[in-house]
Short mmCIF file of C-alpha atoms in Angstrom, two decimals:
data_model
loop_
_atom_site.label_atom_id
_atom_site.label_comp_id
_atom_site.label_asym_id
_atom_site.label_seq_id
_atom_site.Cartn_x
_atom_site.Cartn_y
_atom_site.Cartn_z
CA UNK A 517 -16.82 -5.25 11.50
CA UNK A 518 -15.09 -2.07 12.41
CA UNK A 519 -15.16 1.22 10.65
CA UNK A 520 -12.30 1.98 7.91
CA UNK A 521 -11.08 4.94 6.79
CA UNK A 522 -8.40 5.48 3.64
CA UNK A 523 -5.44 7.38 3.55
CA UNK A 524 -3.62 7.98 -0.15
CA UNK A 525 -0.09 9.19 0.99
CA UNK A 526 1.11 11.63 -1.55
CA UNK A 527 4.70 13.07 -1.59
CA UNK A 528 6.08 15.28 -3.94
CA UNK A 529 9.45 14.11 -4.05
CA UNK A 530 10.69 11.52 -5.67
CA UNK A 531 14.07 10.10 -6.93
CA UNK A 532 12.82 8.05 -9.53
CA UNK A 533 9.53 10.59 -10.28
CA UNK A 534 9.19 13.86 -8.94
CA UNK A 535 6.10 15.49 -8.93
CA UNK A 536 4.59 11.78 -9.68
CA UNK A 537 0.84 12.68 -7.56
CA UNK A 538 0.40 15.61 -9.82
CA UNK A 539 0.72 13.78 -13.16
CA UNK A 540 -2.36 14.32 -15.38
CA UNK A 541 -3.99 11.31 -16.97
CA UNK A 542 -6.67 11.77 -19.18
CA UNK A 543 -6.91 15.75 -17.38
CA UNK A 544 -6.90 14.29 -14.15
CA UNK A 545 -3.77 14.23 -11.31
CA UNK A 546 -2.91 11.05 -10.60
CA UNK A 547 -4.16 11.18 -7.20
CA UNK A 548 -7.53 12.20 -8.01
CA UNK A 549 -7.87 8.87 -9.69
CA UNK A 550 -6.56 7.02 -6.81
CA UNK A 551 -8.79 8.72 -4.79
CA UNK A 552 -11.79 8.40 -7.61
CA UNK A 553 -10.90 4.48 -7.46
CA UNK A 554 -10.94 3.69 -3.50
CA UNK A 555 -14.45 6.25 -2.69
CA UNK A 556 -16.18 3.49 -4.84
CA UNK A 557 -15.46 0.91 -2.05
CA UNK A 558 -18.80 0.74 -0.05
CA UNK A 559 -17.06 -0.56 3.13
CA UNK A 560 -14.82 2.78 3.19
CA UNK A 561 -15.78 5.42 5.77
CA UNK A 562 -14.12 8.22 4.38
CA UNK A 563 -11.07 8.42 1.86
CA UNK A 564 -8.69 11.21 2.55
CA UNK A 565 -5.36 12.62 0.77
CA UNK A 566 -2.44 13.14 3.04
CA UNK A 567 0.68 14.90 1.36
CA UNK A 568 3.64 16.83 2.53
CA UNK A 569 3.08 19.96 0.05
CA UNK A 570 1.42 22.79 -0.67
CA UNK A 571 1.26 22.21 -4.48
CA UNK A 572 -0.62 19.01 -3.73
CA UNK A 573 -2.99 20.44 -1.46
CA UNK A 574 -4.03 23.02 -3.80
CA UNK A 575 -4.36 20.42 -6.36
CA UNK A 576 -6.48 18.21 -3.90
CA UNK A 577 -8.74 21.84 -3.21
CA UNK A 578 -9.20 21.57 -7.06
CA UNK A 579 -10.34 18.56 -7.56
CA UNK A 580 -12.56 18.49 -4.67
CA UNK A 581 -10.28 16.01 -2.60
CA UNK A 582 -10.37 15.83 0.88
CA UNK A 583 -6.47 16.84 2.24
CA UNK A 584 -4.41 16.87 4.66
CA UNK A 585 -1.28 18.27 5.21
CA UNK A 586 1.15 16.46 7.28
CA UNK A 587 5.00 16.18 7.84
CA UNK A 588 7.90 16.47 5.36
CA UNK A 589 9.92 15.00 7.91
CA UNK A 590 8.53 11.54 7.93
CA UNK A 591 10.58 8.50 7.13
CA UNK A 592 8.11 6.79 5.76
CA UNK A 593 4.63 6.73 4.04
CA UNK A 594 2.87 5.00 7.02
CA UNK A 595 4.28 7.43 9.53
CA UNK A 596 2.58 10.09 7.30
CA UNK A 597 -0.64 7.92 7.53
CA UNK A 598 -0.43 7.34 11.26
CA UNK A 599 -0.36 11.56 11.30
CA UNK A 600 -3.39 11.39 9.35
CA UNK A 601 -5.15 9.22 11.19
CA UNK A 602 -4.33 11.07 14.18
CA UNK A 603 -5.68 14.68 12.78
CA UNK A 604 -8.95 12.50 11.53
CA UNK A 605 -9.08 11.82 15.09
CA UNK A 606 -9.53 8.19 14.01
CA UNK A 607 -10.43 5.88 17.33
CA UNK A 608 -8.31 2.72 18.50
CA UNK A 609 -10.82 0.46 16.90
CA UNK A 610 -10.59 1.94 13.57
CA UNK A 611 -9.22 -0.01 10.82
CA UNK A 612 -6.92 2.66 8.79
CA UNK A 613 -5.82 1.91 4.95
CA UNK A 614 -2.63 3.18 3.35
CA UNK A 615 -3.30 2.92 -0.53
CA UNK A 616 -0.53 4.24 -2.59
CA UNK A 617 -0.70 6.68 -4.66
CA UNK A 618 0.61 5.82 -7.70
CA UNK A 619 -2.06 3.19 -7.77
CA UNK A 620 -4.50 5.10 -10.57
CA UNK A 621 -5.85 1.74 -11.63
CA UNK A 622 -7.18 0.23 -8.32
CA UNK A 623 -9.79 -1.96 -8.55
CA UNK A 624 -11.71 -1.08 -5.57
CA UNK A 625 -12.98 -4.83 -5.38
CA UNK A 626 -9.51 -5.73 -3.70
CA UNK A 627 -10.12 -3.22 -1.19
CA UNK A 628 -13.11 -5.07 0.32
CA UNK A 629 -11.58 -8.27 0.26
CA UNK A 630 -8.91 -6.68 2.18
CA UNK A 631 -11.14 -5.61 4.78
CA UNK A 632 -13.12 -8.43 5.07
CA UNK A 633 -9.76 -9.76 6.98
CA UNK A 634 -10.96 -7.77 10.22
CA UNK A 635 -14.10 -9.86 10.40
CA UNK A 636 -11.45 -12.64 12.41
CA UNK A 637 -11.24 -10.28 15.83
CA UNK A 638 -7.29 -11.09 16.22
CA UNK A 639 -6.53 -9.69 12.69
CA UNK A 640 -4.22 -6.23 13.80
CA UNK A 641 -2.88 -5.73 10.39
CA UNK A 642 -3.69 -7.00 6.78
CA UNK A 643 -2.53 -6.84 2.96
CA UNK A 644 -2.85 -8.43 -0.32
CA UNK A 645 -1.06 -11.00 -2.43
CA UNK A 646 -2.07 -12.30 -6.08
CA UNK A 647 -0.52 -14.69 -7.72
CA UNK A 648 3.25 -14.05 -9.35
CA UNK A 649 3.95 -14.30 -12.76
CA UNK A 650 6.92 -17.29 -12.97
CA UNK A 651 9.09 -14.04 -15.14
CA UNK A 652 8.73 -12.19 -12.02
CA UNK A 653 10.63 -14.76 -9.55
CA UNK A 654 13.53 -13.49 -9.82
CA UNK A 655 13.04 -9.83 -9.95
CA UNK A 656 13.88 -8.53 -6.94
CA UNK A 657 11.66 -5.50 -7.63
CA UNK A 658 8.82 -8.03 -7.15
CA UNK A 659 8.33 -8.55 -3.49
CA UNK A 660 7.37 -12.18 -2.68
CA UNK A 661 5.20 -13.61 0.30
CA UNK A 662 4.97 -16.72 2.07
CA UNK A 663 2.20 -17.74 3.89
CA UNK A 664 1.31 -19.70 7.40
CA UNK A 665 -1.58 -22.48 7.13
CA UNK A 666 -3.86 -19.79 8.51
CA UNK A 667 -3.11 -17.27 5.88
CA UNK A 668 -0.57 -15.18 7.72
CA UNK A 669 2.71 -14.04 6.30
CA UNK A 670 5.45 -16.08 7.60
CA UNK A 671 7.94 -13.47 5.50
CA UNK A 672 8.03 -11.01 2.96
CA UNK A 673 11.34 -10.80 0.46
CA UNK A 674 12.68 -8.95 -2.58
CA UNK A 675 14.82 -13.16 -3.01
CA UNK A 676 12.57 -16.02 -4.94
CA UNK A 677 10.67 -17.35 -2.25
CA UNK A 678 10.04 -20.57 -1.51
CA UNK A 679 13.74 -21.53 -2.27
CA UNK A 680 12.96 -24.90 -4.25
CA UNK A 681 16.28 -27.30 -3.68
CA UNK A 682 15.20 -29.50 -6.22
CA UNK A 683 15.04 -26.11 -8.91
CA UNK A 684 11.36 -26.18 -9.13
CA UNK A 685 9.75 -23.22 -8.69
CA UNK A 686 7.13 -22.92 -6.83
CA UNK A 687 3.47 -22.30 -8.53
CA UNK A 688 2.41 -20.28 -8.19
CA UNK A 689 4.19 -17.89 -6.22
CA UNK A 690 3.04 -15.38 -4.50
CA UNK A 691 3.63 -11.85 -5.30
CA UNK A 692 2.78 -8.72 -2.65
CA UNK A 693 0.13 -6.25 -3.18
CA UNK A 694 1.44 -2.94 -1.37
CA UNK A 695 -2.00 -2.20 0.35
CA UNK A 696 -2.40 -2.26 4.27
CA UNK A 697 -4.81 -1.95 6.83
CA UNK A 698 -3.88 -1.70 10.16
CA UNK A 699 -5.98 -1.40 13.87
CA UNK A 700 -5.44 2.42 14.72
CA UNK A 701 -4.06 0.69 17.95
CA UNK A 702 -1.71 -1.47 15.70
CA UNK A 703 -0.57 1.66 13.47
CA UNK A 704 0.52 3.81 16.33
CA UNK A 705 2.52 0.58 17.73
CA UNK A 706 4.13 0.08 14.20
CA UNK A 707 5.60 3.96 14.42
CA UNK A 708 6.96 3.84 17.32
CA UNK A 709 8.78 0.44 16.59
CA UNK A 710 12.53 1.28 15.60
CA UNK A 711 13.06 0.41 11.93
CA UNK A 712 13.83 -3.32 12.47
CA UNK A 713 17.38 -5.75 11.34
CA UNK A 714 15.37 -7.59 8.18
CA UNK A 715 13.00 -4.26 7.23
CA UNK A 716 16.74 -2.38 6.71
CA UNK A 717 18.52 -5.41 4.83
CA UNK A 718 15.58 -6.18 2.67
CA UNK A 719 14.07 -2.28 2.64
CA UNK A 720 10.72 -3.69 3.62
CA UNK A 721 9.50 -1.96 6.04
CA UNK A 722 6.64 -4.54 6.64
CA UNK A 723 9.36 -6.36 8.31
CA UNK A 724 9.24 -4.38 11.78
CA UNK A 725 5.87 -6.15 12.30
CA UNK A 726 6.98 -9.66 11.64
CA UNK A 727 10.26 -9.15 13.90
CA UNK A 728 8.50 -8.05 16.28
CA UNK A 729 5.88 -10.53 16.35
CA UNK A 730 2.74 -9.35 15.11
CA UNK A 731 1.19 -11.01 12.76
CA UNK A 732 0.07 -9.69 9.30
CA UNK A 733 -2.87 -11.41 7.71
CA UNK A 734 -2.18 -12.30 3.69
CA UNK A 735 -5.96 -11.82 1.85
CA UNK A 736 -5.11 -13.60 -1.57
CA UNK A 737 -6.69 -11.78 -5.04
CA UNK A 738 -6.65 -11.86 -8.54
CA UNK A 739 -7.63 -8.17 -8.68
CA UNK A 740 -4.07 -6.64 -9.02
CA UNK A 741 -3.49 -3.44 -10.82
CA UNK A 742 -0.38 -1.95 -12.18
CA UNK A 743 1.24 1.07 -10.59
CA UNK A 744 3.02 3.85 -12.00
CA UNK A 745 6.60 3.44 -10.90
CA UNK A 746 8.29 5.16 -13.45
CA UNK A 747 7.29 7.67 -16.62
CA UNK A 748 7.66 4.73 -19.02
CA UNK A 749 4.92 3.12 -16.96
CA UNK A 750 2.30 5.49 -17.55
CA UNK A 751 1.49 3.92 -21.16
CA UNK A 752 0.80 1.06 -19.62
CA UNK A 753 -1.86 2.23 -17.30
CA UNK A 754 -3.14 4.82 -19.33
CA UNK A 755 -5.55 2.76 -21.09
CA UNK A 756 -6.93 0.79 -17.98
CA UNK A 757 -7.92 4.23 -16.40
CA UNK A 758 -11.39 6.49 -16.12
CA UNK A 759 -11.16 9.08 -19.48
#
């Protein structure tokens, strides 16, 4: 297994929830909860915060979280992850895990499951999926994924896939969990590619890889945890966190 390093992108600006990484949950900023959970994964050699904001950097120092200040011009969290990985001097064979900064209830075991994909030396990128609640099948904010027989993603979509012509929903459909792991070589290739047509249509950046013939291995997990996208999500996540 190659050495794995996690990076947590934490951007201050957000149209739905400005300053979200600094949201206090049980007296600690949200990014600290994410870092604590990720640091419990024994397969990770390091966990680092990557931000574009001095306020978050100051809070990271105060809470003892390793952090890097990155450019504010990045188009996506993946671009920020790559800059941070380069600042860390990670070698081409390293695996870089992109952990979203709004996942304070993250299960560390899910990260171990994700990294297990790299026991196959042919895997360049991997992500997670879970059995989707049937009530979420038609919701565009719940991304669906369909797989090939070897576990690689065939397609990700906000639409209900696979479509059943006879009207019977697949059981279970698979919902995508937005945690990714890349080989450093694959991550560099990703950021060098321009945004693709399907990516722009669905607003799903992982489609850039598929559209350019780069496979994504999908690992199924039962350890999904809710994130905090909007202020109203706090109440349902707070009971899941360490006090």
